[in-house]
Amino acid sequence: MENTQDGNLGDWFKITVPYGIKYDRTWLMNSIQSHCSVPFTPVDFHYVNHLAQFFVQDASAASALKDINYKIFDEENQKIPIFVNTSAAPYSVSNKLEPEKMEQLKLTISKRYDVSQKTLDLHKLRFDPGTANSSNSGEDLLGHDIIIILNRRNYMTAILQTIKKNIPELLSLNLCKNKLCHLDGLSDIIQIAPTIKTLNLSKNELKSAKELDKIKGLKLEELWLQGNPLCNTFPNQPTYIRTTSLYDGQDLPPPTVTGIVDMDIIKPCKESFKGPETLKNLVFQFLLQYYLIYDSEDRESLLSAYHEEACFSLTVPFNSKDPALSNLCEYLKDNRNMKNLKDSDLRFQLLKHTKCEIVNSLCVFPKTQHDLNSYVVDLWAHTEIMLCFSVSGVFKEVEGKSQGSAHAFTRTFILSSGSNSSMCIMNDILTVGNARTEETQSAFSIPVPTPTFSSLSTLSQEQQEMVQSFSIQSGISLQWSQKCLQDNEWNYIKAAQVFTTLKAQGKIPEEAFKQTS
């Protein structure tokens, strides 16, 4: 943050919050400013080790900050210490760029800014070559003996000041190939450019995922990190996704958190709540389509089934004497059984909040196949704006070291009214345990159907609608959809189970997917 004063020793004060790293910057600063009796402007807010620090250049503000030591309570009702000490001027102030260099930096940034896309490309800024068609070959940073080192706070501060003054609605920032090894100086971007949706930090030198905590206040849709050493600290890509709750972008499709609008899941509408039978069919359709997607290769498509602020938790009934518990190892690390989990911080971390974080977690779980015919569904509450139901059944893992293991599950969904009168998942609670022997034996035993077709015109209106719906959801032709439903006595759930199982086994012939008029 810009300051016009020189800042000699004694003019400045350093404010330190021990263990401040665990607090969101916006929440922490808002809390401090709201409790402080003297308004102040924080300079150079940053995290160092476990500390949060910033500077002020106002003796009265420093005195007022001393007075609120241990006066602020966090979410766990713990008092927050705030220490105030005299200090030299912060680095970004004592080493401010000279006006001529600031003007040249502003010119370079303006050339690299795409006004139509609201994107700023600052990749390899320290070796800025200028523009190829420039009439003045000296119009570049190197030509003016300016080497931008973004690890130094004064340079990052200068760039953020320029963005604040000239690009207030920035949507995308590319900082690729700038040898960034920490993000201390970038933390101010949360206040300066809160509109950013895409941030490219790829091919830098970031070594720890903890660096991302310094920018976690940004509401990003895309974060690019490939080529950083931190990517090598995770045993696999799913672990990386779960840890950062954002996308790497290397081997995954670009994240489109807000772009998935044509959701395959049928979400019940308030206008459909007319009776028990209708509600039952709506719930069945919802579960069918949810688990068809969940058991597919594309769990990301579940994003628009969840509300923006939805919550998800997983519980595994724990019995240390159960030798079969090893089959659930992929679920145990996310187990939020509060009876056994004493660490309040870990309990909070394991509660997945927001739809993006939920679906990222679901994508990490092993690939599965659910036995829809094993389902027991209980619709236990409903109003015009809420639908609450539970489903229990059996599924098996179809890959990984526990491949073939059958598990029992219970899942409780709470759906609430969203946009366009549709219902979105607000709360999702999953309990997973080992299936009993009798459940395992009765699951997944389905014969292969033989295709014999009859005319759709001989079906009732309801049956024709079922055929149409099944064809759309499964991708097979109307004739094959009809046959699958007929062979399963028009039990939609059972027919879907047959289709899902046989498709996974590669037993659905190609001709079934050929649509005929």
Coordinates of N, CA and C in Angstrom, one line a residue, residues 265-268 281-291 305 389 413 415 423 425:
I265 N -28.9 -34.4 -13.7 CA -29.8 -34.8 -12.6 C -31.1 -34.0 -12.7
I266 N -32.2 -34.7 -12.5 CA -33.5 -34.1 -12.4 C -33.7 -33.6 -11.0
K267 N -33.8 -32.3 -10.8 CA -34.0 -31.8 -9.5 C -35.4 -31.5 -9.2
P268 N -36.0 -32.0 -8.2 CA -37.5 -31.8 -7.9 C -37.8 -30.4 -7.9
N281 N -41.5 -40.9 -6.7 CA -41.0 -41.0 -8.0 C -39.9 -40.0 -8.2
L282 N -40.1 -38.7 -7.7 CA -39.1 -37.7 -7.8 C -37.8 -38.1 -7.1
V283 N -37.9 -38.6 -5.9 CA -36.8 -39.1 -5.1 C -36.0 -40.2 -5.9
F284 N -36.8 -41.2 -6.4 CA -36.2 -42.3 -7.1 C -35.4 -41.8 -8.4
Q285 N -36.0 -40.8 -9.1 CA -35.4 -40.3 -10.3 C -34.1 -39.6 -9.9
F286 N -34.2 -38.8 -8.8 CA -33.0 -38.1 -8.3 C -31.9 -39.0 -8.0
L287 N -32.2 -40.1 -7.2 CA -31.2 -41.0 -6.8 C -30.6 -41.8 -8.0
L288 N -31.5 -42.2 -8.9 CA -31.0 -42.9 -10.1 C -30.0 -42.0 -10.8
Q289 N -30.3 -40.8 -11.1 CA -29.4 -40.0 -11.9 C -28.2 -39.6 -11.2
Y290 N -28.4 -39.3 -9.9 CA -27.2 -38.9 -9.0 C -26.2 -40.0 -9.1
Y291 N -26.6 -41.3 -8.9 CA -25.6 -42.4 -8.8 C -25.2 -42.8 -10.1
A305 N -25.6 -30.0 -8.9 CA -26.7 -30.6 -8.0 C -26.6 -30.0 -6.6
F389 N -34.5 -36.8 2.9 CA -34.7 -38.3 2.7 C -33.3 -39.0 2.9
F413 N -29.8 -36.9 2.5 CA -29.8 -35.6 1.7 C -30.8 -34.7 2.2
L415 N -32.5 -31.3 0.7 CA -32.6 -30.4 -0.5 C -33.4 -29.2 -0.1
M423 N -34.7 -27.7 -6.7 CA -34.2 -28.0 -5.3 C -32.7 -28.4 -5.5
I425 N -29.0 -29.6 -3.3 CA -28.6 -30.3 -2.1 C -27.9 -29.3 -1.2

